[in-house]
XYZ file of N, CA and C in Angstrom:
486
model
N 3.222 -13.626 12.771
C 3.983 -12.535 12.206
C 4.649 -11.733 13.304
N 5.836 -11.265 13.042
C 6.506 -10.385 14.005
C 5.970 -8.956 13.901
N 5.640 -8.539 12.663
C 5.163 -7.182 12.442
C 4.033 -7.208 11.435
N 3.047 -6.366 11.696
C 1.929 -6.222 10.770
C 1.806 -4.738 10.473
N 1.805 -4.396 9.201
C 1.653 -3.005 8.785
C 0.226 -2.777 8.314
N -0.362 -1.688 8.777
C -1.714 -1.316 8.374
C -1.610 0.058 7.716
N -1.965 0.132 6.460
C -1.915 1.389 5.728
C -3.329 1.948 5.697
N -3.499 3.134 6.275
C -4.830 3.751 6.305
C -4.861 4.950 5.373
N -6.054 5.381 4.963
C -6.159 6.577 4.137
C -5.666 7.797 4.901
N -5.174 8.791 4.195
C -4.648 9.982 4.877
C -5.770 10.911 5.337
N -6.600 10.419 6.211
C -7.707 11.208 6.756
C -7.865 10.899 8.212
N -8.284 11.896 8.953
C -8.518 11.691 10.367
C -9.968 11.205 10.522
N -10.116 9.880 10.568
C -11.431 9.260 10.533
C -11.546 8.250 11.662
N -12.706 7.611 11.728
C -12.908 6.562 12.712
C -11.907 5.433 12.505
N -11.637 5.112 11.257
C -10.639 4.072 10.961
C -9.264 4.454 11.505
N -8.862 5.675 11.271
C -7.559 6.140 11.780
C -7.535 6.114 13.295
N -8.617 6.522 13.925
C -8.690 6.504 15.384
C -8.612 5.073 15.910
N -9.281 4.147 15.242
C -9.252 2.741 15.653
C -7.832 2.173 15.554
N -7.163 2.473 14.484
C -5.795 2.010 14.308
C -4.898 2.605 15.401
N -5.140 3.878 15.707
C -4.327 4.544 16.739
C -4.516 3.893 18.102
N -5.679 3.337 18.363
C -5.939 2.679 19.636
C -5.302 1.307 19.694
N -5.363 0.569 18.615
C -4.941 -0.837 18.644
C -3.539 -1.118 18.131
N -2.944 -0.193 17.432
C -1.577 -0.396 16.934
C -0.571 -0.110 18.047
N 0.621 -0.585 17.874
C 1.696 -0.267 18.796
C 2.406 1.034 18.389
N 2.573 1.208 17.090
C 3.300 2.363 16.587
C 2.617 2.912 15.331
N 2.836 4.203 15.110
C 2.329 4.864 13.910
C 3.493 5.566 13.217
N 3.530 5.420 11.909
C 4.487 6.156 11.071
C 3.657 7.055 10.184
N 3.986 8.351 10.177
C 3.223 9.327 9.404
C 4.037 9.724 8.188
N 3.580 9.342 6.974
C 4.305 9.795 5.774
C 4.025 11.274 5.522
N 5.016 11.961 5.019
C 4.873 13.383 4.722
C 5.360 13.678 3.309
N 4.432 14.054 2.417
C 4.808 14.478 1.072
C 5.554 15.806 1.167
N 6.427 16.030 0.238
C 7.264 17.213 0.263
C 6.595 18.408 -0.441
N 5.474 18.806 0.124
C 4.815 20.025 -0.324
C 4.141 20.669 0.885
N 3.640 21.882 0.714
C 3.064 22.605 1.842
C 1.863 21.884 2.426
N 1.021 21.298 1.565
C -0.144 20.590 2.046
C 0.253 19.326 2.813
N 1.265 18.627 2.335
C 1.755 17.440 3.023
C 2.293 17.771 4.403
N 3.040 18.869 4.493
C 3.581 19.307 5.785
C 2.465 19.687 6.731
N 1.488 20.452 6.245
C 0.360 20.868 7.082
C -0.447 19.644 7.531
N -0.645 18.697 6.634
C -1.380 17.479 6.983
C -0.655 16.679 8.053
N 0.660 16.626 7.967
C 1.451 15.893 8.976
C 1.272 16.555 10.335
N 1.361 17.864 10.399
C 1.146 18.546 11.675
C -0.275 18.305 12.185
N -1.251 18.315 11.291
C -2.647 18.057 11.705
C -2.817 16.657 12.262
N -2.203 15.662 11.634
C -2.304 14.283 12.121
C -1.691 14.178 13.514
N -0.538 14.786 13.721
C 0.114 14.748 15.040
C -0.791 15.411 16.084
N -1.357 16.557 15.745
C -2.263 17.252 16.666
C -3.512 16.422 16.937
N -4.055 15.792 15.885
C -5.239 14.930 16.033
C -4.938 13.783 16.987
N -3.827 13.122 16.789
C -3.461 12.001 17.647
C -3.229 12.456 19.090
N -2.614 13.615 19.252
C -2.368 14.138 20.605
C -3.700 14.475 21.281
N -4.597 15.111 20.561
C -5.925 15.447 21.101
C -6.718 14.174 21.403
N -6.649 13.211 20.494
C -7.358 11.949 20.677
C -6.856 11.219 21.928
N -5.550 11.262 22.129
C -4.957 10.622 23.298
C -5.446 11.284 24.592
N -5.573 12.623 24.560
C -6.070 13.344 25.720
C -7.540 13.033 26.024
N -8.309 12.712 24.976
C -9.751 12.517 25.122
C -10.142 11.098 25.504
N -9.252 10.162 25.369
C -9.593 8.767 25.615
C -8.620 8.157 26.600
N -9.091 7.209 27.347
C -8.243 6.487 28.287
C -7.721 5.189 27.657
N -8.026 4.981 26.379
C -7.624 3.760 25.688
C -6.112 3.733 25.502
N -5.605 2.552 25.296
C -4.201 2.425 24.913
C -4.005 3.188 23.618
N -2.849 3.752 23.448
C -2.631 4.586 22.284
C -1.288 4.246 21.651
N -1.273 4.141 20.334
C -0.025 3.873 19.622
C 0.931 5.040 19.793
N 2.207 4.718 19.829
C 3.234 5.752 19.834
C 3.486 6.196 18.398
N 3.644 7.490 18.213
C 4.051 7.969 16.895
C 5.552 7.730 16.810
N 5.917 6.721 16.013
C 7.300 6.323 15.896
C 8.095 7.383 15.131
N 7.506 7.881 14.055
C 8.227 8.873 13.296
C 7.452 9.431 12.135
N 8.001 10.473 11.576
C 7.475 11.085 10.346
C 8.409 10.648 9.224
N 7.819 10.132 8.162
C 8.614 9.608 7.038
C 8.482 10.537 5.830
N 9.512 11.325 5.558
C 9.482 12.158 4.353
C 9.516 11.284 3.104
N 8.544 11.450 2.213
C 8.464 10.640 1.006
C 8.460 11.533 -0.224
N 8.839 10.940 -1.363
C 8.907 11.641 -2.644
C 9.855 12.845 -2.566
N 10.995 12.632 -1.932
C 11.947 13.695 -1.680
C 12.896 13.841 -2.877
N 13.026 15.064 -3.343
C 13.990 15.408 -4.377
C 14.783 16.600 -3.875
N 15.995 16.363 -3.412
C 16.785 17.411 -2.785
C 17.263 18.482 -3.770
N 16.969 18.293 -5.058
C 17.268 19.347 -6.020
C 16.219 20.462 -5.974
N 15.080 20.173 -5.353
C 13.997 21.160 -5.274
C 14.104 21.934 -3.962
N 14.025 23.254 -4.055
C 14.099 24.103 -2.872
C 12.981 23.805 -1.887
N 11.770 23.559 -2.394
C 10.635 23.301 -1.512
C 10.874 22.058 -0.677
N 11.416 20.999 -1.275
C 11.687 19.775 -0.540
C 12.663 20.034 0.614
N 13.710 20.802 0.324
C 14.682 21.154 1.368
C 14.057 21.989 2.467
N 13.171 22.888 2.081
C 12.466 23.734 3.065
C 11.566 22.891 3.957
N 10.800 21.965 3.347
C 9.905 21.113 4.135
C 10.716 20.208 5.077
N 11.817 19.652 4.573
C 12.677 18.825 5.440
C 13.226 19.661 6.612
N 13.660 20.878 6.325
C 14.167 21.755 7.396
C 13.079 22.015 8.431
N 11.840 22.211 7.967
C 10.723 22.463 8.879
C 10.427 21.218 9.713
N 10.492 20.050 9.104
C 10.277 18.811 9.862
C 11.365 18.638 10.924
N 12.625 18.874 10.535
C 13.704 18.758 11.512
C 13.563 19.776 12.627
N 13.065 20.977 12.313
C 12.832 22.006 13.342
C 11.745 21.540 14.313
N 10.681 20.917 13.797
C 9.653 20.381 14.679
C 10.260 19.329 15.627
N 11.101 18.489 15.056
C 11.754 17.435 15.842
C 12.643 18.058 16.919
N 13.470 19.016 16.545
C 14.401 19.658 17.502
C 13.644 20.364 18.624
N 12.472 20.912 18.341
C 11.678 21.623 19.344
C 10.675 20.718 20.044
N 10.820 19.403 19.856
C 9.959 18.380 20.472
C 8.478 18.611 20.182
N 8.180 19.066 18.983
C 6.800 19.282 18.570
C 6.239 18.090 17.826
N 7.030 17.019 17.704
C 6.543 15.779 17.087
C 6.070 14.779 18.152
N 5.928 15.259 19.366
C 5.362 14.466 20.479
C 6.143 13.176 20.710
N 7.452 13.281 20.727
C 8.277 12.109 21.001
C 8.712 11.339 19.765
N 8.143 11.651 18.635
C 8.549 10.998 17.375
C 9.790 11.702 16.813
N 10.341 11.152 15.779
C 11.437 11.821 15.101
C 11.279 11.688 13.603
N 12.086 12.398 12.875
C 12.024 12.368 11.418
C 12.916 11.228 10.922
N 12.292 10.262 10.273
C 13.022 9.147 9.704
C 13.800 9.608 8.472
N 14.707 8.771 7.999
C 15.459 9.111 6.788
C 14.510 9.219 5.611
N 14.741 10.200 4.753
C 13.825 10.429 3.620
C 13.874 9.331 2.563
N 12.725 9.153 1.903
C 12.610 8.247 0.762
C 12.592 9.140 -0.487
N 13.549 8.890 -1.378
C 13.668 9.725 -2.594
C 12.530 9.517 -3.576
N 12.262 10.556 -4.344
C 11.337 10.473 -5.463
C 11.938 9.566 -6.524
N 11.155 8.638 -7.041
C 11.697 7.720 -8.055
C 10.557 7.080 -8.837
N 10.757 6.948 -10.119
C 9.769 6.229 -10.946
C 9.810 4.734 -10.654
N 10.857 4.270 -9.979
C 10.959 2.842 -9.636
C 9.828 2.388 -8.718
N 9.259 3.300 -7.962
C 8.148 2.928 -7.076
C 6.965 2.455 -7.917
N 6.609 3.224 -8.921
C 5.473 2.827 -9.796
C 5.802 1.538 -10.538
N 7.018 1.386 -10.967
C 7.420 0.173 -11.686
C 7.290 -1.047 -10.778
N 7.759 -0.917 -9.551
C 7.675 -2.036 -8.605
C 6.198 -2.363 -8.331
N 5.372 -1.322 -8.176
C 3.935 -1.560 -7.933
C 3.305 -2.282 -9.126
N 3.637 -1.842 -10.329
C 3.064 -2.470 -11.527
C 3.483 -3.952 -11.616
N 4.692 -4.241 -11.176
C 5.181 -5.617 -11.194
C 4.738 -6.435 -9.967
N 4.036 -5.738 -9.038
C 3.586 -6.346 -7.794
C 4.756 -6.938 -7.003
N 5.794 -6.121 -6.907
C 7.011 -6.508 -6.189
C 7.356 -5.438 -5.151
N 8.121 -5.838 -4.128
C 8.693 -4.865 -3.224
C 9.806 -4.158 -3.979
N 10.082 -2.916 -3.635
C 11.106 -2.132 -4.323
C 12.465 -2.846 -4.292
N 12.756 -3.541 -3.186
C 14.042 -4.181 -3.045
C 14.244 -5.335 -4.029
N 13.167 -5.939 -4.521
C 13.326 -7.097 -5.401
C 13.861 -6.687 -6.791
N 13.127 -5.850 -7.548
C 13.656 -5.551 -8.881
C 14.756 -4.485 -8.875
N 14.899 -3.759 -7.772
C 15.836 -2.629 -7.774
C 16.868 -2.726 -6.645
N 17.251 -3.938 -6.305
C 18.262 -4.141 -5.254
C 19.521 -3.349 -5.596
N 20.073 -2.677 -4.598
C 21.287 -1.904 -4.796
C 21.065 -0.502 -5.345
N 19.856 -0.212 -5.775
C 19.549 1.127 -6.291
C 19.287 2.078 -5.121
N 19.442 3.394 -5.324
C 19.240 4.344 -4.222
C 17.887 4.210 -3.520
N 16.814 3.970 -4.264
C 15.505 3.871 -3.633
C 15.415 2.661 -2.703
N 15.939 1.529 -3.140
C 15.934 0.328 -2.299
C 16.798 0.572 -1.052
N 17.912 1.296 -1.219
C 18.757 1.635 -0.076
C 18.028 2.532 0.906
N 17.213 3.473 0.380
C 16.417 4.340 1.257
C 15.475 3.505 2.118
N 14.762 2.582 1.481
C 13.816 1.748 2.227
C 14.538 0.864 3.228
N 15.668 0.346 2.865
C 16.436 -0.511 3.786
C 16.889 0.296 4.999
N 17.318 1.537 4.768
C 17.770 2.382 5.881
C 16.620 2.695 6.821
N 15.465 3.057 6.270
C 14.296 3.358 7.103
C 13.847 2.119 7.870
N 13.848 0.976 7.205
C 13.469 -0.260 7.887
C 14.383 -0.527 9.079
N 15.675 -0.307 8.887
C 16.626 -0.479 9.990
C 16.347 0.482 11.145
N 16.052 1.734 10.818
C 15.720 2.712 11.859
C 14.487 2.295 12.642
N 13.472 1.837 11.934
C 12.225 1.443 12.582
C 12.468 0.241 13.486
N 13.148 -0.769 12.993
C 13.414 -1.967 13.787
C 14.262 -1.643 15.022
N 15.233 -0.766 14.872
C 16.067 -0.370 16.006
C 15.238 0.361 17.062
N 14.359 1.244 16.612
C 13.484 1.971 17.556
C 12.606 0.981 18.320
N 11.993 0.052 17.617
C 11.101 -0.900 18.260
C 11.879 -1.753 19.260
N 13.069 -2.185 18.902
C 13.902 -2.983 19.807
C 14.209 -2.196 21.085
N 14.645 -0.955 20.927
C 14.972 -0.120 22.092
C 13.727 0.151 22.937
N 12.594 0.384 22.297
C 11.373 0.658 23.014
C 10.927 -0.566 23.820
N 11.009 -1.721 23.211
C 10.635 -2.956 23.915
C 11.557 -3.202 25.120
N 12.846 -2.920 24.951
C 13.795 -3.071 26.055
C 13.440 -2.138 27.220
N 13.031 -0.899 26.898
C 12.618 0.054 27.945
C 11.382 -0.461 28.671
N 10.438 -0.997 27.926
C 9.198 -1.513 28.517
C 9.532 -2.658 29.479
N 10.363 -3.579 29.044
C 10.754 -4.726 29.889
C 11.486 -4.222 31.131
N 12.367 -3.266 30.975
C 13.107 -2.700 32.113
C 12.154 -2.049 33.102
N 11.185 -1.292 32.606
C 10.222 -0.639 33.483
C 9.357 -1.638 34.236
N 8.969 -2.710 33.567
C 8.186 -3.761 34.217
C 9.012 -4.429 35.316
N 10.269 -4.716 34.989
C 11.168 -5.334 35.982
C 11.323 -4.445 37.216
N 11.504 -3.157 37.011
C 11.632 -2.215 38.130
C 10.364 -2.176 38.959
N 9.203 -2.204 38.312
C 7.919 -2.207 39.030
C 7.752 -3.463 39.864
N 8.121 -4.613 39.326
C 8.031 -5.878 40.044
C 8.973 -5.868 41.246
N 10.202 -5.395 41.044
C 11.162 -5.319 42.132
C 10.658 -4.421 43.252
N 10.043 -3.288 42.881
C 9.516 -2.351 43.882
C 8.381 -2.990 44.669
N 7.542 -3.764 43.994
C 6.438 -4.438 44.665
C 6.953 -5.522 45.619
N 7.962 -6.242 45.187
C 8.546 -7.303 46.020
C 9.129 -6.707 47.293
N 9.809 -5.561 47.175
C 10.421 -4.907 48.325
C 9.362 -4.353 49.283
N 8.207 -3.978 48.773
C 7.168 -3.355 49.603
C 6.399 -4.315 50.412
């Protein structure tokens, strides 16, 4: 497989810590309510603290994924603004806010049919949201891998010169 996704419970537990050590990247979903926003900040702080406490390899927080977004609701717009403010002030520890996933009953329908959203709802706004986020994630991973290879090449060149 090129990519493996591991979905963990939304709790800061031994399981979450283990995934943080062995995964390459973490995506933190954020529900559009006050508790979801607070939980997202807590997860970022937990991961940052965990990284400081251990010398283990640590997954990069790739991004925060706003989910169940309905831009007709004032609270959703407020939470999105707060997430973007965290991003602008570099309080997401190098992560960024991914494109939002809209609230839709199609999610439950796709789950009931045991299908990916893109299969029964191709061309619909929700499927487009997931396609956009997937593209953002893949682009980030590609750029990150290129940086890693470049850094390794520079290190090897420096050693050869020394």
